[in-house]
Amino acid sequence: MNKSVRLLAVALLHLALLWGWVALLDGKRGPLPPVGRFVSPFEGFWRNGEPLSDTAASRHGSHRGEEVVLEGLTATVVAEYDHRGVPHLFAPDLHALFFAQGYVTARDRLWQMDIQSRAGLGRLAEVMGPGLLGFDRERRRFGLPASARAALEVALRDSLTRVALEGYSAGVNAWITSLKRSGYPLEFKLLDYAPEPWTPLKSLALVKNMQWTLSRDREDVGLARVLDSLGAGFFSRYYPLRHPGTEPVFPRDILPGPRHDSAEHGSQTAGVGGGRRGATINQGRARAPKGAEPSVADLPGPLASRPDPGSGSNNFAIARARTREGAPLLANDPHLDLTLPSLWYEIQLKSGDLNAYGVSIVGLPGIVSGFSASTAWGFTNGMNDVFDWLELRFRGDSLDHYLWRGRWHPVRRVIDTIAVRGRDPVIDTQLWTHVGPVPVHGARPEAVTFGEAVPPLHALQWTALHPSNELGAFLRLLTARSVPGFRRALRGLETPAQNAVFANRTDIALGHFGRVPLKRMGQGRLPARGTVSPTEWRAYLPASELPFAVNPARGWLASANQELTDAEDPRYFGSGFYPPERAQRLHRLLVSDGEATLSSAWEIMRDDYSRLAARALPLLLRHLPPGYKLPDVVDSAHTDDSLARQDELESEIEADTFASPEAQAEAAAARLALEESRRAVAVLQAWDYRYATAAVAPALFDAWWSAFCARVWIDELRGDTVKYPLPPRSVTLALLAQDSLSAAFDDVRTAARESAGDIARAAFAVALDSVRARRAGLRLPADSALTWGRARPVSIPHLLRLGPLGMQGLEVNGCRECVNAQKTSHGPSWRMAVQTGRRPEAWGIYPGGQSGNPGSPRYAAFVKDWAEGRGYRLLLLKWPLEIPDSTSFILALKAKR
Amino acid sequence: MIRLPLLFVATLLGGPLFAWWWPAVPALLTGFWKPARPVRGFLAALIGSGLAWVVVALWFDVRNGGLLSGRLAPLFHVPGGVGLIAVTGLVGGLTAGLGSLFGSSFRRFWASLHDALVEDPPEEDEEKEKSGIQVEGGTGY
């Protein structure tokens, strides 16, 4: 008996070991997926590795092909994949077309669609755990999911968008139902969850994502802090409404006819050095009554990551008189955060008289930026201020009523439930007023706040919360043939407001489309006091008064996120526009090209010349002492002279220090430093202001200019550039150019009076230090230079920020202020140039690949070509099998009988 | 011995049909069938099933040119695709090995229970010994 007991114990121990092992490997442990399932070659990640060379079930003549029968499809659709994996869809009707679009997009990018739609609806914590609760809560309190539902109702009332959304949804679901668990995309296995059925609401969530990214204004709080803490004088002098020197998108001479004065006030402008009186200074922000709650200035928390004032989109169109082909050229490169997989998915859609090629947003039917047989179009972000905070006064602590125009109104409470993986659902209360939601309910520390400074007890006025049907506008654009047709199609586009460019075989047009609230000059720039000066939006610019230009005499149109109209224009669109240099450069390139071709248009988009550098660098170099400076005209006689002078300087230094070894070492170090600075200056002086990957000057200039800007303002900003935004660099540049003795350059912390020169020299030393440190950090050998490609490596992260699944260390030209506005992971997410005409030709590329599967050779297939500036010919087919070679793959989608 | 190739085949056949821990099942059965020398059983299961997983994983990996395994390996702190193959083999093999171990120890317990309940006379003990059912003492568990 004892023996049996002993053996039982042993058996139980082994059972426990087995059970424990299986349980351990079957569950999700923190960030790790369930290991057993994940590494199993039968249901784990190994299956996600696609074969390098495409194989197919059968061959259709000389092409490879496959047939699938799908539930919900009512007609046959042919999907022809070209050699880059772009599907060209041929369908007999719209429902089948969008069904097929949903199907093929899901086939390549299902997980991306799932995670991005969850983000828009505030449902990330549901699958990714409590760490994402803050993210979800923010989305919900800002009203995104609610407005997605409202927008869906509008979209379903429009027959075109209804067909598109329902067809697309059915197509995605046809793909999902065909999936077995072992066939789930990799990230579902990594995160250990399953795809759920797609709905039209999820497509709307993607629209909300775009609105969040492109129309959310992050300036308000920072500017309010500056005004409240540093004074109205400082604020109005250095934070003007317009950048000095801007060349607007719609200058007076290209706009037809006289403009209507639709704003309430006359025109008021502010420029550097001019402190204008009146409402503009406080811009609607009246004095707080005594004893009021602490002001926004005391708000804890860093500023939101502000849209960098250098990156952004370009578009332009060139009239036929200025092209070699004699037909208009159009180009577009939207600049966004770069990710793998990319936001964009290339596709061709053909059904009836709709035949268009371009990039689609994954999760949405249709095409955003593209071309057809006779037209082309593209978008840049309008940058309007359609996002305003209103401070409300609530009755008591219960937040049940708020004061508006002398009367108490009830607050609408919405009880929201947020599902959280691994925990009980979280109940969250939303507060809504007639103006908009109130995301942060109190100034007390325990009130829920968000990562960035969101003002408490302020209601949000945001056009994105108005129910609209942007999808309808983009879909109608696909079949617009004429300029009036283009204009009509985009009427439904409300948020984000866009500058859309259009070309057909004869005309070019550029229009500003969106829901633009009528505001006084400067209104909404800062959080306003809703009780004191009601600043509710009451009217919007009618479509006829939105700027629109057609076939201007100058022969070209362009936009680069700069101000929309001249300073005299009474319409106020906002103040968060980008500094002028990129637009100015773009304009000059267009003016100088009288015979444009696809190639020259492509080179314009790739241009890496910086007007900022061209203006700022000479001004900075002026301030370096004569010992540093090499003569402007480099001929041997002059060079010898100045070298002789420098040798003199050196011997002076040496003569002083023959005394002690320490002093000599110091002299040697000083000599080395002098040598280094001379080399740096020489490099800078020889620079052509281009941010090429092999150039050495850009890293130097970049470091110098940032150090300079920081040093100019840090003292005025009380040493806290986390709390206070720096004035725009256009202001700093203007001061440097025009007023180098300005008080701004004086360091208020010192007794002495500093000038621009002092700051420039100090910043130069800092720049040399930082370049040295950078070289050390990169472990560059002594003879290898810190080129721009190495100093600013580009990375394209995976959506989950898992390093190895993204790409790093890419060397790409361009800079923040260049037309090729490339930053570390933000840049041309799509680049397209289209030559319209009898035989249209188009080039395009995006940094990614058609497949969203990291195990596919098509995952990042385009990245290298994109980084090196190449593009691909985009094929607008008229019928299937037009491609003669056998690289295409036919997928026939058949209806179930 | 026969267990190794048997488990190799069983793992391959059952893998596509059942859950990831399927290798424990045939291993458990072989352990039950041959409870003598549990260590050898453990190793047979470890290698037999482990190898099956490695072979299938390698097939996918080679076909994919090591693209995916190369990307995932750093996430799991293993050296390259080879490391992931090794982890795969280890997981499949250990699952089977532990299954085999339990199978054999359960069989021995069951047999001893049978012995104890059936108060067998000495001859029957001898019979049992002749029939080859060996009950080993614990070998260091």
Coordinates of N, CA, C and O in Angstrom, one line a residue, chain A residues 700-790:
Chain A
L700 N 25.6 70.2 -38.7 CA 26.1 71.4 -38.0 C 25.1 72.5 -37.9 O 24.9 73.1 -36.9
F701 N 24.6 72.9 -39.1 CA 23.6 74.0 -39.1 C 22.4 73.7 -38.2 O 22.0 74.6 -37.4
D702 N 21.9 72.5 -38.3 CA 20.7 72.1 -37.6 C 21.0 72.3 -36.1 O 20.2 72.8 -35.3
A703 N 22.1 71.8 -35.6 CA 22.5 71.9 -34.2 C 22.6 73.4 -33.8 O 22.2 73.8 -32.8
W704 N 23.3 74.2 -34.7 CA 23.5 75.6 -34.4 C 22.2 76.3 -34.3 O 21.9 77.1 -33.3
W705 N 21.3 76.1 -35.3 CA 20.1 76.9 -35.3 C 19.2 76.5 -34.1 O 18.6 77.4 -33.5
S706 N 19.1 75.2 -33.8 CA 18.2 74.9 -32.6 C 18.8 75.4 -31.3 O 18.1 75.9 -30.5
A707 N 20.1 75.3 -31.2 CA 20.7 75.9 -30.0 C 20.5 77.4 -29.9 O 20.2 77.9 -28.9
F708 N 20.6 78.0 -31.1 CA 20.4 79.5 -31.1 C 19.0 79.8 -30.7 O 18.8 80.6 -29.8
C709 N 18.0 79.2 -31.3 CA 16.6 79.5 -31.0 C 16.3 79.2 -29.5 O 15.7 80.0 -28.8
A710 N 16.8 78.1 -29.0 CA 16.6 77.8 -27.6 C 17.2 78.9 -26.7 O 16.6 79.3 -25.7
R711 N 18.4 79.2 -27.0 CA 19.1 80.2 -26.1 C 18.5 81.6 -26.2 O 18.5 82.3 -25.2
V712 N 17.9 81.9 -27.3 CA 17.3 83.3 -27.4 C 16.2 83.4 -26.4 O 16.0 84.4 -25.7
W713 N 15.4 82.3 -26.3 CA 14.1 82.4 -25.6 C 14.1 81.8 -24.3 O 13.2 82.1 -23.5
I714 N 15.1 81.0 -23.9 CA 14.9 80.2 -22.7 C 14.8 81.1 -21.5 O 14.1 80.8 -20.5
D715 N 15.5 82.2 -21.5 CA 15.5 83.1 -20.3 C 14.1 83.8 -20.2 O 13.5 83.9 -19.1
E716 N 13.5 84.2 -21.4 CA 12.2 84.8 -21.3 C 11.1 83.8 -20.9 O 10.1 84.2 -20.3
L717 N 11.4 82.5 -21.2 CA 10.4 81.5 -20.9 C 10.7 80.9 -19.5 O 10.2 79.8 -19.2
R718 N 11.4 81.6 -18.7 CA 11.7 81.2 -17.4 C 12.4 79.8 -17.3 O 12.1 79.1 -16.4
G719 N 13.1 79.5 -18.3 CA 13.9 78.2 -18.4 C 13.0 77.0 -18.6 O 13.5 75.9 -18.4
D720 N 11.8 77.2 -18.9 CA 10.9 76.0 -18.9 C 10.2 75.9 -20.3 O 9.1 76.4 -20.6
T721 N 10.9 75.2 -21.2 CA 10.4 75.1 -22.6 C 9.4 73.9 -22.7 O 8.9 73.6 -23.8
V722 N 9.2 73.2 -21.6 CA 8.2 72.2 -21.6 C 6.9 72.8 -21.3 O 5.9 72.4 -21.9
K723 N 6.9 73.8 -20.5 CA 5.6 74.5 -20.1 C 5.2 75.5 -21.2 O 4.0 75.6 -21.5
Y724 N 6.2 76.2 -21.7 CA 5.9 77.3 -22.6 C 6.4 77.0 -24.0 O 7.6 76.5 -24.2
P725 N 5.6 77.2 -25.0 CA 6.1 76.9 -26.4 C 7.1 78.0 -26.8 O 6.9 79.2 -26.4
L726 N 8.1 77.7 -27.6 CA 8.9 78.7 -28.1 C 8.2 79.5 -29.2 O 7.3 79.0 -29.8
P727 N 8.5 80.8 -29.3 CA 7.9 81.5 -30.4 C 8.3 80.8 -31.7 O 9.3 80.1 -31.8
P728 N 7.4 81.0 -32.8 CA 7.7 80.4 -34.0 C 9.1 80.8 -34.6 O 9.5 81.9 -34.4
R729 N 9.8 79.9 -35.3 CA 11.1 80.2 -35.7 C 11.1 81.3 -36.7 O 12.1 82.0 -36.9
S730 N 10.0 81.5 -37.4 CA 9.9 82.7 -38.3 C 10.1 84.0 -37.6 O 10.7 84.9 -38.1
V731 N 9.7 84.0 -36.4 CA 9.8 85.2 -35.5 C 11.3 85.4 -35.2 O 11.9 86.5 -35.3
T732 N 11.9 84.3 -34.7 CA 13.3 84.4 -34.4 C 14.2 84.8 -35.6 O 15.0 85.6 -35.5
L733 N 13.8 84.2 -36.7 CA 14.6 84.6 -37.9 C 14.4 86.0 -38.3 O 15.4 86.7 -38.6
A734 N 13.2 86.5 -38.2 CA 12.9 87.9 -38.5 C 13.7 88.8 -37.6 O 14.3 89.8 -38.0
L735 N 13.8 88.5 -36.3 CA 14.5 89.3 -35.4 C 16.0 89.3 -35.7 O 16.7 90.3 -35.7
L736 N 16.5 88.1 -36.0 CA 17.9 88.0 -36.4 C 18.2 88.9 -37.6 O 19.3 89.5 -37.7
A737 N 17.3 88.8 -38.5 CA 17.6 89.6 -39.8 C 17.4 91.1 -39.6 O 18.2 91.8 -40.2
Q738 N 16.5 91.5 -38.9 CA 16.1 92.9 -38.9 C 16.6 93.6 -37.6 O 16.7 94.9 -37.6
D739 N 16.7 92.9 -36.5 CA 16.8 93.7 -35.2 C 17.7 92.9 -34.3 O 17.3 92.5 -33.2
S740 N 19.0 92.9 -34.7 CA 19.9 92.0 -33.9 C 20.2 92.6 -32.5 O 20.9 92.0 -31.7
L741 N 19.8 93.8 -32.3 CA 20.0 94.4 -30.9 C 18.7 94.3 -30.1 O 18.6 94.9 -29.0
S742 N 17.7 93.6 -30.6 CA 16.4 93.5 -29.9 C 16.6 93.0 -28.5 O 17.5 92.2 -28.2
A743 N 15.7 93.4 -27.7 CA 15.7 93.0 -26.3 C 15.5 91.5 -26.1 O 15.9 90.9 -25.1
A744 N 15.0 90.9 -27.2 CA 14.7 89.4 -27.1 C 16.1 88.7 -26.9 O 16.1 87.6 -26.3
F745 N 17.1 89.2 -27.5 CA 18.4 88.6 -27.4 C 19.1 88.7 -26.0 O 19.9 87.9 -25.7
D746 N 18.6 89.7 -25.3 CA 19.3 89.9 -24.0 C 18.8 88.8 -23.1 O 17.7 88.5 -23.0
D747 N 19.8 88.3 -22.4 CA 19.5 87.2 -21.4 C 19.1 88.0 -20.1 O 19.9 88.6 -19.4
V748 N 17.8 87.8 -19.8 CA 17.3 88.6 -18.6 C 17.9 88.2 -17.3 O 17.7 88.8 -16.3
R749 N 18.5 87.0 -17.3 CA 19.1 86.5 -16.1 C 20.4 87.1 -15.8 O 20.9 86.9 -14.7
T750 N 21.0 87.8 -16.7 CA 22.4 88.4 -16.5 C 22.3 89.9 -16.4 O 21.4 90.5 -17.0
A751 N 23.3 90.5 -15.8 CA 23.3 91.9 -15.7 C 23.7 92.5 -17.1 O 23.2 93.6 -17.5
A752 N 24.6 91.8 -17.8 CA 25.0 92.4 -19.1 C 23.9 92.4 -20.1 O 22.9 91.6 -20.0
R753 N 24.1 93.1 -21.2 CA 23.1 93.2 -22.2 C 23.7 92.4 -23.4 O 24.6 92.8 -24.1
E754 N 23.0 91.2 -23.7 CA 23.5 90.4 -24.8 C 22.9 90.8 -26.1 O 21.9 91.4 -26.1
S755 N 23.6 90.5 -27.1 CA 23.1 90.8 -28.5 C 23.0 89.4 -29.2 O 23.4 88.4 -28.7
A756 N 22.5 89.5 -30.5 CA 22.3 88.3 -31.3 C 23.7 87.7 -31.5 O 23.8 86.4 -31.5
G757 N 24.7 88.5 -31.6 CA 26.1 87.9 -31.8 C 26.5 87.0 -30.7 O 27.1 85.9 -30.9
D758 N 26.3 87.5 -29.5 CA 26.7 86.7 -28.3 C 26.0 85.4 -28.3 O 26.6 84.3 -28.0
I759 N 24.7 85.4 -28.6 CA 23.9 84.2 -28.6 C 24.4 83.3 -29.7 O 24.6 82.0 -29.5
A760 N 24.7 83.8 -30.8 CA 25.1 83.0 -32.0 C 26.4 82.3 -31.7 O 26.6 81.1 -32.0
R761 N 27.3 83.1 -31.0 CA 28.6 82.5 -30.7 C 28.5 81.4 -29.7 O 29.1 80.3 -29.8
A762 N 27.7 81.7 -28.6 CA 27.5 80.6 -27.6 C 26.9 79.4 -28.2 O 27.2 78.3 -27.9
A763 N 25.9 79.6 -29.0 CA 25.2 78.5 -29.7 C 26.1 77.7 -30.6 O 25.9 76.5 -30.7
F764 N 27.0 78.4 -31.2 CA 28.0 77.7 -32.1 C 28.8 76.7 -31.3 O 29.0 75.6 -31.7
A765 N 29.3 77.1 -30.1 CA 30.0 76.2 -29.3 C 29.2 75.0 -28.9 O 29.6 73.9 -28.9
V766 N 27.9 75.3 -28.5 CA 27.0 74.2 -28.1 C 26.9 73.3 -29.3 O 26.8 72.0 -29.1
A767 N 26.7 73.8 -30.5 CA 26.5 73.0 -31.7 C 27.7 72.1 -31.9 O 27.5 70.9 -32.2
L768 N 28.9 72.6 -31.8 CA 30.1 71.8 -32.0 C 30.1 70.7 -31.0 O 30.4 69.5 -31.3
D769 N 29.8 71.0 -29.7 CA 29.7 70.0 -28.7 C 28.7 68.9 -29.0 O 29.0 67.7 -28.9
S770 N 27.6 69.3 -29.5 CA 26.5 68.3 -29.7 C 26.9 67.4 -30.9 O 26.6 66.2 -30.9
V771 N 27.5 68.0 -31.9 CA 28.0 67.2 -33.1 C 29.0 66.2 -32.6 O 29.0 65.0 -33.0
R772 N 29.9 66.7 -31.8 CA 31.0 65.8 -31.2 C 30.3 64.7 -30.5 O 30.7 63.5 -30.6
A773 N 29.4 65.0 -29.6 CA 28.7 64.0 -28.8 C 28.0 63.0 -29.7 O 27.9 61.8 -29.5
R774 N 27.4 63.5 -30.8 CA 26.6 62.7 -31.7 C 27.6 61.7 -32.4 O 27.3 60.5 -32.5
R775 N 28.7 62.2 -32.8 CA 29.7 61.3 -33.4 C 30.1 60.2 -32.5 O 30.3 59.0 -32.8
A776 N 30.4 60.6 -31.2 CA 30.8 59.6 -30.2 C 29.6 58.6 -30.0 O 29.9 57.4 -29.9
G777 N 28.4 59.1 -29.9 CA 27.3 58.2 -29.7 C 27.1 57.2 -30.8 O 26.8 56.0 -30.6
L778 N 27.4 57.6 -32.1 CA 27.3 56.7 -33.2 C 28.6 55.9 -33.4 O 28.7 55.1 -34.3
R779 N 29.6 56.2 -32.6 CA 30.9 55.5 -32.7 C 31.5 55.7 -34.1 O 31.9 54.7 -34.7
L780 N 31.5 56.9 -34.6 CA 32.1 57.1 -35.9 C 33.6 57.2 -35.8 O 34.1 57.9 -34.9
P781 N 34.3 56.5 -36.7 CA 35.7 56.6 -36.7 C 36.1 58.0 -37.1 O 35.3 58.7 -37.7
A782 N 37.4 58.4 -36.7 CA 37.8 59.8 -36.8 C 37.7 60.3 -38.3 O 37.4 61.5 -38.5
D783 N 38.0 59.5 -39.2 CA 38.0 60.0 -40.6 C 36.6 59.9 -41.3 O 36.5 60.3 -42.4
S784 N 35.6 59.5 -40.5 CA 34.3 59.4 -41.1 C 33.4 60.5 -40.7 O 33.3 60.8 -39.5
A785 N 32.8 61.2 -41.6 CA 32.1 62.4 -41.2 C 30.7 62.2 -40.7 O 30.1 61.1 -41.0
L786 N 30.2 63.1 -40.0 CA 28.8 63.0 -39.5 C 27.9 63.5 -40.6 O 27.5 64.7 -40.7
T787 N 27.6 62.7 -41.6 CA 26.8 63.1 -42.7 C 25.3 63.2 -42.2 O 24.9 62.7 -41.2
W788 N 24.5 63.9 -43.0 CA 23.1 64.1 -42.6 C 22.4 62.7 -42.5 O 21.6 62.5 -41.6
G789 N 22.7 61.8 -43.4 CA 22.1 60.5 -43.4 C 22.3 59.8 -42.1 O 21.4 59.1 -41.6
R790 N 23.5 60.0 -41.5 CA 23.8 59.3 -40.3 C 23.3 60.1 -39.1 O 22.9 59.6 -38.1

